[in-house]
């Protein structure tokens, strides 16, 4: 089978070699001049393939485009031409148009083969892409031909092209600025996401039986998802929905047009057009775009995303997706699953989850327990730690937080200050400062005294948050039996309620007074102020410390003006390293030979310098 296909290609290539560039021009002129030369159409089509020389393919493409463009509105659809009735079979004109339609479909397929071939000439691929988009513009009786556009996107996504291929950049930069192309792009991406999720596994398994590469199915699926993600991220968001908004359209007679008296139409003309085509109001256009945008992204997020795509989506979700969804709460399942994973993925999902909770009324149970579990030493070296610390500060800002919860976070952060870099210690001090100022009920952690009275008060406050009232007296008996100086805080406990934070103290922060890094030891002095007096204190901006590192700390110290600097000052130039006043009773002399300082006596047998103290004789 393979040998027969190869022989056919060789025969076809030899046949094409018989024609020169001038012959192709003559064939094109004959095809455009009269229907008598319509048999030149299959011959010119044979030059539209990736193996043809670019000049020959370009010459044939121009002739065929000029031939098909005026005939497209008159040609029957592909589905209609495939089901001929007995009456239409006798109509010569209908048979001719049906045949031309089949050749047009072959022409489009040949163009798709060229455009997705990375070995083809870049200039030729750009011309082919422009030709396809012109057919998309007028190929459906003057309206937007969504079927050709869907075939184009399907071929690009399912091909072996890399994500950084020039074709993807050309498509995004030249055509994604048109509102109708964006609309049909979302529709196509929704279909592609569903087909990849439902059919790609079976297709890849079928291919794996015919190939020897074991990793081919996974790489093919991942590559398609990467290209989907890349193209989705390149689509610009909707500019606005006010009445003065104007949108560029690739086909003015497209999906957003209608009769002047139709409901929802403003009667405005399309931007850049002098025709009387009426377009939908910007509000209706924005509503339609939001629906398609939402369906495309929800379908894409249901795929099994590669790790790098998964993290990239989580980082940008709250900025490029949530503001433009018709119902942002549709992301709650995706975000809660991501937040439950833990580690860096949970940190990335926190931004979007926080937006849904604060702006869209999402109720997420055990949110603070999950947030408490993220406080690990590794988070202070994570890439996205700056945004995490700012969100952590925002999540702990509510005055309605129970005292035990604020105390647990405060104590957990103070314990972490003993094991994190200096930049992390600065962030922790800022967070603890804000927590103590916002929640006066936990200021007892600053100086916790031993004794039954204080213990009973703290125990009562913490047990009030617990539902088990039968065990209220057991913590006090436990506390009274513990020796003074024992920290009851359970660092390994994942439930903030069971950490015993209210029975502990912030002794770790006191150790930061003697930190080896001067900025840390200076900044910790801010906690000595009475933070309960809110009029005399202000909150610390966590964002000023959240992105710190050794480099930023060193740079700040270099730029810092020091008022008092210890200097080695001498009234006279010293003549010796150690003056005689430092060694009373000893005298030093210099030998001329070896220029070494010795005492009055010479070296002893062991090589040590020996000396004699003057006794005042």
XYZ file of C-alpha atoms in Angstrom:
617
model
C 0.000 0.000 0.000
C 2.759 2.409 0.953
C 4.747 1.564 -2.192
C 1.725 2.273 -4.413
C 1.202 5.680 -2.758
C 4.866 6.517 -3.219
C 4.728 5.534 -6.896
C 1.655 7.714 -7.429
C 3.421 10.676 -5.869
C 6.443 10.146 -8.088
C 4.277 9.982 -11.218
C 2.433 13.114 -10.124
C 5.699 14.914 -9.494
C 7.054 13.939 -12.922
C 3.826 15.145 -14.515
C 4.061 18.486 -12.729
C 7.684 18.900 -13.767
C 6.534 19.114 -17.382
C 4.968 22.537 -16.745
C 6.871 25.757 -16.312
C 5.769 28.851 -14.436
C 4.661 30.456 -17.715
C 2.553 27.393 -18.513
C 0.770 27.719 -15.184
C -0.021 31.348 -15.923
C -1.500 30.351 -19.293
C -3.579 27.604 -17.672
C -4.890 30.086 -15.125
C -5.833 32.680 -17.741
C -7.646 30.043 -19.779
C -9.581 28.842 -16.713
C -10.708 32.383 -15.893
C -11.584 33.276 -19.477
C -14.039 30.514 -20.405
C -15.840 27.482 -19.004
C -14.458 25.533 -21.956
C -11.119 25.283 -20.138
C -12.630 24.043 -16.875
C -10.528 20.902 -17.140
C -7.535 23.062 -16.196
C -9.008 23.146 -12.673
C -7.853 19.655 -11.575
C -4.450 20.295 -13.144
C -3.925 23.494 -11.199
C -5.155 21.772 -8.053
C -2.383 19.207 -8.377
C 0.185 21.967 -7.723
C -1.404 22.890 -4.359
C 0.510 20.631 -1.987
C 3.413 21.001 0.476
C 5.913 19.284 -1.846
C 5.419 21.756 -4.727
C 7.901 24.568 -5.199
C 6.569 27.771 -3.572
C 6.467 29.798 -6.806
C 4.417 27.143 -8.616
C 2.060 26.698 -5.677
C 1.586 30.458 -5.348
C 0.826 30.913 -9.051
C -1.753 28.116 -8.995
C -3.259 29.461 -5.763
C -3.836 32.940 -7.214
C -5.572 31.538 -10.299
C -7.758 29.184 -8.292
C -8.710 31.884 -5.780
C -9.771 34.192 -8.587
C -11.820 31.363 -10.104
C -13.618 30.227 -6.921
C -14.337 33.563 -5.213
C -17.115 34.833 -7.553
C -18.673 31.353 -7.767
C -18.942 30.648 -4.024
C -22.359 32.318 -3.483
C -23.808 30.205 -6.335
C -22.360 26.850 -5.305
C -24.504 24.372 -3.342
C -23.433 23.314 0.104
C -21.396 20.163 0.595
C -24.248 18.346 2.332
C -26.734 19.277 -0.409
C -24.409 18.232 -3.213
C -23.883 14.808 -1.644
C -27.641 14.052 -1.700
C -28.793 14.577 -5.278
C -32.467 14.021 -6.120
C -33.721 12.452 -9.318
C -34.787 15.857 -10.664
C -31.491 17.555 -9.908
C -29.476 14.734 -11.459
C -30.830 15.723 -14.862
C -29.905 19.406 -14.484
C -26.520 19.995 -16.191
C -25.979 23.314 -14.422
C -26.540 21.776 -10.987
C -24.219 18.899 -11.808
C -21.536 21.374 -12.910
C -21.859 23.418 -9.762
C -21.784 20.295 -7.622
C -18.565 19.219 -9.320
C -17.048 22.655 -8.806
C -18.098 22.470 -5.167
C -16.256 19.181 -4.709
C -13.147 20.714 -6.282
C -13.437 23.685 -3.954
C -13.520 21.327 -0.979
C -10.392 19.630 -2.336
C -8.787 23.041 -2.760
C -9.527 23.993 0.859
C -8.113 20.689 2.092
C -4.935 21.218 0.055
C -4.569 24.689 1.530
C -4.947 23.251 5.029
C -2.239 20.696 4.268
C 0.146 23.493 3.303
C -0.672 25.789 6.197
C -0.040 23.135 8.874
C 3.191 21.907 7.274
C 6.102 23.430 9.173
C 8.492 22.598 6.282
C 6.577 24.817 3.845
C 7.803 28.289 2.967
C 6.752 30.852 5.599
C 5.690 33.439 3.026
C 3.591 30.841 1.217
C 1.951 29.738 4.471
C 1.008 33.346 5.235
C -0.572 33.759 1.790
C -2.433 30.472 2.239
C -3.735 31.596 5.646
C -4.973 34.870 4.130
C -6.669 32.939 1.305
C -8.443 30.662 3.759
C -9.631 33.610 5.804
C -10.978 35.268 2.635
C -12.985 32.127 1.958
C -14.191 32.233 5.558
C -15.326 35.797 4.969
C -17.453 35.217 1.832
C -17.669 31.449 1.450
C -21.174 31.059 2.891
C -23.206 33.104 0.455
C -21.489 36.320 1.556
C -21.725 35.443 5.241
C -19.196 34.083 7.679
C -18.257 30.506 6.748
C -17.856 28.970 10.192
C -17.284 25.434 8.815
C -14.069 26.390 7.007
C -12.858 28.343 10.020
C -13.549 25.404 12.306
C -11.619 23.096 9.956
C -8.706 25.539 10.055
C -8.582 25.665 13.866
C -9.118 21.905 14.101
C -6.207 21.276 11.716
C -3.902 23.618 13.642
C -4.708 22.200 17.071
C -4.592 18.542 16.016
C -1.455 18.905 13.883
C 2.175 18.388 14.924
C 2.927 22.122 14.860
C 4.734 23.441 17.902
C 3.264 26.114 20.152
C 5.813 28.707 19.004
C 5.074 28.150 15.295
C 4.710 31.325 13.245
C 1.230 30.299 12.060
C -0.242 30.643 15.557
C 1.253 34.108 15.942
C -0.041 35.175 12.506
C -3.543 33.977 13.290
C -3.610 35.736 16.671
C -2.007 39.006 15.592
C -3.878 39.518 12.301
C -7.361 38.146 12.964
C -8.157 37.932 16.671
C -8.810 41.671 16.742
C -12.121 41.112 14.902
C -15.085 40.535 17.188
C -16.834 37.994 14.943
C -13.673 35.905 14.554
C -13.326 35.838 18.345
C -16.951 34.729 18.613
C -16.503 31.761 16.266
C -13.106 30.980 17.796
C -14.771 30.428 21.176
C -17.367 28.177 19.526
C -14.679 26.121 17.779
C -12.550 25.837 20.922
C -15.541 24.557 22.870
C -16.063 21.824 20.275
C -12.354 21.034 20.135
C -12.095 20.744 23.924
C -15.010 18.335 24.010
C -13.601 16.240 21.163
C -10.145 16.106 22.755
C -11.589 15.071 26.081
C -13.955 12.462 24.621
C -12.279 11.025 21.530
C -8.545 11.629 21.689
C -7.873 8.789 24.117
C -9.478 6.188 21.852
C -7.857 7.675 18.739
C -4.428 7.724 20.341
C -4.813 4.160 21.543
C -5.685 3.148 18.004
C -2.597 4.956 16.688
C -0.398 3.434 19.364
C -1.136 -0.015 17.943
C 0.310 1.086 14.602
C 3.370 2.911 15.957
C 6.255 1.939 18.148
C 6.478 5.139 20.203
C 4.986 4.454 23.608
C 4.906 8.119 24.613
C 3.217 9.321 21.427
C -0.392 9.437 22.704
C 0.448 11.530 25.736
C 2.686 13.932 23.773
C 0.042 14.375 21.045
C -2.669 15.155 23.577
C -0.429 17.495 25.569
C 0.615 19.347 22.417
C -3.012 19.922 21.427
C -3.834 21.219 24.902
C -0.789 23.496 24.845
C -1.899 25.044 21.544
C -5.446 25.464 22.796
C -4.163 27.233 25.886
C -1.827 29.428 23.849
C -4.522 30.550 21.421
C -7.086 31.116 24.182
C -4.657 33.334 26.051
C -3.968 35.364 22.880
C -7.618 36.320 22.352
C -8.041 39.887 23.637
C -10.885 40.527 26.091
C -13.986 42.478 25.189
C -13.178 46.190 25.289
C -16.485 47.458 26.603
C -20.264 47.206 26.377
C -21.356 50.848 26.450
C -23.405 52.366 23.645
C -20.391 54.213 22.217
C -18.305 51.061 21.793
C -17.360 50.132 18.238
C -16.092 46.732 17.170
C -14.113 45.696 14.116
C -15.746 42.870 12.166
C -14.134 40.593 9.624
C -17.467 40.098 7.866
C -19.876 43.020 8.356
C -22.831 40.792 7.355
C -22.020 38.302 10.071
C -23.625 36.986 13.223
C -24.012 40.418 14.878
C -26.122 41.952 12.099
C -29.810 41.964 11.245
C -32.693 44.085 10.141
C -33.000 47.636 11.380
C -36.296 47.038 13.136
C -35.152 43.893 14.926
C -35.127 43.966 18.715
C -31.721 44.727 20.144
C -30.338 46.463 17.049
C -29.116 50.016 17.364
C -29.162 50.941 13.695
C -25.459 51.826 13.801
C -23.247 50.935 10.903
C -20.248 48.666 11.246
C -16.939 50.367 11.886
C -15.112 51.065 8.658
C -18.086 50.200 6.416
C -20.253 52.494 4.303
C -23.098 50.002 3.826
C -26.447 50.110 5.596
C -25.867 46.885 7.514
C -27.248 47.269 11.018
C -25.442 45.708 13.955
C -26.488 44.551 17.384
C -26.146 46.909 20.297
C -22.846 46.665 22.220
C -24.710 45.315 25.259
C -26.158 42.432 23.235
C -22.799 41.749 21.605
C -21.138 41.654 25.038
C -23.802 39.259 26.310
C -23.286 36.873 23.407
C -19.513 37.054 23.718
C -19.646 36.309 27.440
C -21.722 33.196 26.869
C -19.345 31.815 24.246
C -16.298 32.845 26.288
C -17.669 31.008 29.324
C -18.474 27.826 27.419
C -15.034 27.756 25.780
C -13.126 28.173 29.054
C -15.267 25.771 31.062
C -14.827 23.107 28.381
C -11.080 23.731 28.313
C -10.713 23.509 32.098
C -12.432 20.119 32.096
C -9.521 18.630 30.141
C -6.642 16.822 31.825
C -4.207 19.734 31.638
C -0.424 19.256 31.708
C 1.275 20.559 34.833
C 2.812 23.645 33.208
C -0.487 24.625 31.538
C -2.348 23.951 34.793
C -0.103 26.304 36.761
C -0.173 28.987 34.065
C -3.972 28.922 34.006
C -4.206 29.183 37.808
C -1.863 32.167 37.923
C -3.832 34.218 35.370
C -7.359 32.981 36.040
C -8.425 35.809 38.354
C -7.296 38.465 35.869
C -8.034 37.164 32.363
C -10.966 34.786 32.890
C -13.114 35.519 35.962
C -13.962 39.171 35.086
C -15.378 38.120 31.693
C -17.396 35.034 32.653
C -21.181 35.140 32.545
C -21.270 33.302 35.887
C -17.885 33.130 37.693
C -19.249 30.652 40.242
C -19.007 27.977 37.534
C -15.298 27.825 38.370
C -15.876 26.850 42.005
C -15.438 23.103 41.384
C -12.215 23.587 39.451
C -10.767 25.990 42.016
C -11.753 24.007 45.093
C -10.190 20.857 43.617
C -7.030 22.822 42.897
C -7.017 24.347 46.372
C -7.360 20.911 47.978
C -4.251 19.613 46.187
C -1.933 21.518 48.492
C 1.526 22.964 47.971
C 2.271 25.425 45.182
C -0.948 24.583 43.311
C -3.035 25.680 46.305
C -1.088 28.932 46.515
C -1.832 29.634 42.832
C -5.522 28.818 43.233
C -5.885 31.066 46.276
C -6.111 34.299 44.257
C -9.067 33.178 42.158
C -10.766 31.489 45.099
C -10.437 34.668 47.154
C -12.093 36.659 44.336
C -15.038 34.249 44.215
C -15.461 34.384 48.000
C -15.233 38.157 48.381
C -16.920 39.352 45.187
C -19.310 36.575 44.162
C -20.504 35.126 47.464
C -18.863 31.700 47.290
C -19.066 29.763 50.560
C -16.120 27.409 50.977
C -16.103 25.283 54.140
C -12.815 24.712 55.961
C -11.174 27.527 54.031
C -9.042 28.688 56.952
C -8.032 25.120 57.828
C -6.679 24.711 54.283
C -5.006 28.110 54.478
C -3.412 27.194 57.805
C -2.015 24.000 56.269
C -0.198 26.042 53.599
C 2.026 27.710 56.196
C 5.214 25.727 55.685
C 8.873 26.846 55.420
C 8.868 26.024 51.697
C 6.257 28.705 51.012
C 8.837 31.382 51.835
C 10.942 30.271 48.870
C 8.063 29.779 46.412
C 7.875 31.745 43.178
C 4.478 33.287 43.910
C 5.055 33.966 47.610
C 4.517 37.729 47.253
C 0.903 37.359 46.125
C 0.287 34.632 48.705
C 1.382 36.781 51.662
C -0.752 39.685 50.489
C -3.789 37.403 50.201
C -2.995 35.862 53.589
C -3.025 39.314 55.124
C -6.342 40.100 53.396
C -7.937 36.826 54.522
C -7.040 37.563 58.156
C -8.320 41.142 58.055
C -11.908 40.465 59.076
C -12.694 41.484 62.696
C -15.205 38.621 62.862
C -12.489 35.976 63.032
C -12.602 34.019 66.308
C -9.758 34.595 68.737
C -8.492 31.021 68.600
C -8.137 31.227 64.793
C -6.217 34.518 64.831
C -4.014 33.177 67.651
C -3.284 29.963 65.724
C -2.103 31.875 62.657
C -0.101 34.271 64.807
C 1.631 31.476 66.722
C 2.238 29.389 63.579
C 3.912 32.345 61.877
C 6.068 33.086 64.908
C 7.235 29.457 65.006
C 8.110 29.614 61.307
C 10.247 32.721 61.928
C 12.878 30.455 63.494
C 13.378 28.453 60.294
C 12.914 30.900 57.413
C 15.362 33.296 55.702
C 15.629 36.905 56.944
C 13.251 38.090 54.207
C 10.652 35.638 55.472
C 11.159 36.821 59.059
C 10.404 40.384 57.953
C 7.111 39.282 56.357
C 6.194 37.314 59.478
C 6.807 40.315 61.746
C 4.581 42.447 59.502
C 1.789 39.842 59.548
C 1.992 39.391 63.325
C 1.969 43.171 63.790
C -1.264 43.451 61.779
C -2.878 40.488 63.551
C -2.171 41.883 67.012
C -3.510 45.280 65.995
C -6.706 43.932 64.390
C -7.535 41.418 67.120
C -6.944 42.855 70.615
C -8.223 39.632 72.173
C -4.966 37.838 71.291
C -2.610 40.458 72.724
C -2.199 38.144 75.689
C 0.221 36.184 73.492
C 2.747 39.000 73.727
C 3.309 38.352 77.442
C 1.738 35.183 78.771
C 2.061 34.796 82.526
C 1.994 31.496 84.369
C -0.819 31.075 86.816
C -4.215 29.530 87.204
C -6.208 32.757 86.770
C -4.810 33.574 83.359
C -4.996 29.958 82.364
C -8.660 29.689 83.275
C -9.526 32.831 81.317
C -7.743 31.633 78.190
C -9.150 28.151 78.526
C -12.673 29.503 78.779
C -12.209 31.681 75.709
C -10.921 28.801 73.635
C -13.381 26.219 74.852
C -16.254 28.550 73.976
C -15.407 27.997 70.298
C -15.592 24.240 70.731
C -18.874 22.368 70.625
C -17.879 19.799 73.240
C -18.956 21.497 76.478
C -18.429 18.395 78.563
C -14.647 18.763 78.442
C -14.397 22.410 79.532
C -12.646 21.686 82.803
C -10.065 19.217 81.474
C -7.773 21.793 79.773
C -7.468 23.810 82.965
C -6.478 20.734 84.965
C -3.961 19.900 82.227
C -2.543 23.415 82.305
C -2.214 23.485 86.070
C -0.247 20.266 86.010
C 2.218 21.488 83.375
C 5.477 22.939 84.576
C 6.145 26.639 83.954
C 8.092 27.385 80.755
C 6.505 24.558 78.700
C 5.006 25.658 75.353
C 1.631 23.973 74.881
C 1.382 24.960 71.209
C 1.106 21.902 68.935
C 3.040 22.717 65.790
C 2.079 19.464 64.048
C -1.668 19.940 64.473
C -3.518 20.821 61.241
C -6.719 22.006 62.950
C -6.265 25.570 64.300
C -8.807 24.885 67.060
C -6.686 22.084 68.522
C -3.303 23.820 68.424
C -3.604 25.316 71.969
C -2.339 28.620 70.572
C -4.230 30.699 73.155
C -2.277 28.960 75.940
C 1.082 29.801 74.420
C 3.101 32.983 73.891
C 5.123 34.612 71.128
C 8.481 33.756 72.653
C 9.879 33.094 69.162
C 9.432 36.752 68.266
C 11.446 37.754 71.320
C 14.374 35.716 70.010
C 14.338 37.804 66.838
C 15.681 40.709 68.883
C 19.060 38.992 68.612
C 18.728 37.976 64.963
C 21.961 38.014 62.995
C 20.364 40.180 60.285
C 20.144 43.827 61.447
C 16.905 44.683 59.553
C 15.101 41.839 61.349
C 16.313 42.843 64.807
C 15.382 46.481 64.116
C 11.942 45.714 62.663
C 10.924 43.475 65.571
C 11.098 46.510 67.871
C 7.838 47.708 66.300
C 6.013 45.025 68.267
C 7.027 46.696 71.536
C 4.395 49.378 70.988
C 0.966 49.013 72.547
C -0.896 47.780 69.461
C -4.251 47.870 71.239
C -4.219 51.664 70.933
C -5.246 51.850 67.287
C -5.055 55.646 67.140
C -1.294 55.611 67.718
C -0.441 52.708 65.408
C -1.004 51.867 61.773
C -1.029 48.629 59.841
C 2.121 47.536 58.066
C 1.928 47.177 54.287
C 2.762 43.518 53.729
C 3.446 44.093 50.034
C 6.561 46.087 51.002
C 8.113 42.912 52.469
C 6.379 40.080 50.579
C 8.814 39.931 47.658
C 11.978 40.333 49.710
C 15.140 38.256 49.383
C 18.785 38.364 50.370
C 19.418 40.675 47.416
C 16.799 43.230 48.445
C 17.941 43.193 52.081
C 21.566 43.713 51.050
C 20.582 46.521 48.676
C 18.583 48.284 51.374
C 21.490 48.073 53.805
C 23.899 49.491 51.223
C 21.588 52.455 50.530
C 20.849 53.057 54.205
C 22.395 56.186 55.730
C 24.204 55.403 58.967
C 24.448 58.332 61.379
C 27.122 56.928 63.697
C 29.944 54.818 62.315
C 32.792 53.472 64.503
C 36.132 54.672 63.142
C 39.758 53.728 63.958
C 41.143 57.193 64.781
C 44.748 57.915 65.792
C 46.238 61.283 66.742
C 49.605 60.090 65.495
C 50.627 57.479 62.947
C 51.257 54.191 64.808
C 54.765 52.715 64.500
C 53.968 49.229 65.771
C 51.104 46.786 65.762
C 50.918 46.367 69.548
C 51.936 49.387 71.657
C 53.998 48.849 74.811
C 51.145 50.055 76.979
C 49.247 46.892 76.097
C 52.058 44.687 77.447
C 53.343 46.265 80.625
C 56.640 44.782 81.796
C 57.548 43.383 78.388
C 60.020 44.849 75.865
C 60.137 44.160 72.098
C 63.095 44.431 69.701
C 63.391 43.945 65.914
C 65.976 41.653 64.342
C 67.558 43.039 61.231
C 67.952 39.642 59.537
C 64.499 38.148 59.656
C 62.573 41.317 60.656
C 60.576 39.484 63.278
C 59.632 40.699 66.730
C 61.108 38.699 69.570
C 61.556 39.128 73.265
C 64.885 39.647 75.010
C 65.762 35.948 74.935
C 66.091 33.949 71.696
C 63.883 31.066 70.626
C 63.990 28.008 72.780
C 64.538 24.457 71.578
C 60.852 23.850 70.800
C 60.715 26.860 68.491
C 58.547 29.001 70.787
C 59.361 32.608 71.520
C 60.610 32.988 75.082
C 60.924 36.193 76.984
C 61.952 37.672 80.298
C 60.003 40.124 82.274
C 62.064 42.955 83.713
C 62.009 42.864 87.442
C 63.107 46.465 87.887
C 66.731 45.431 88.529
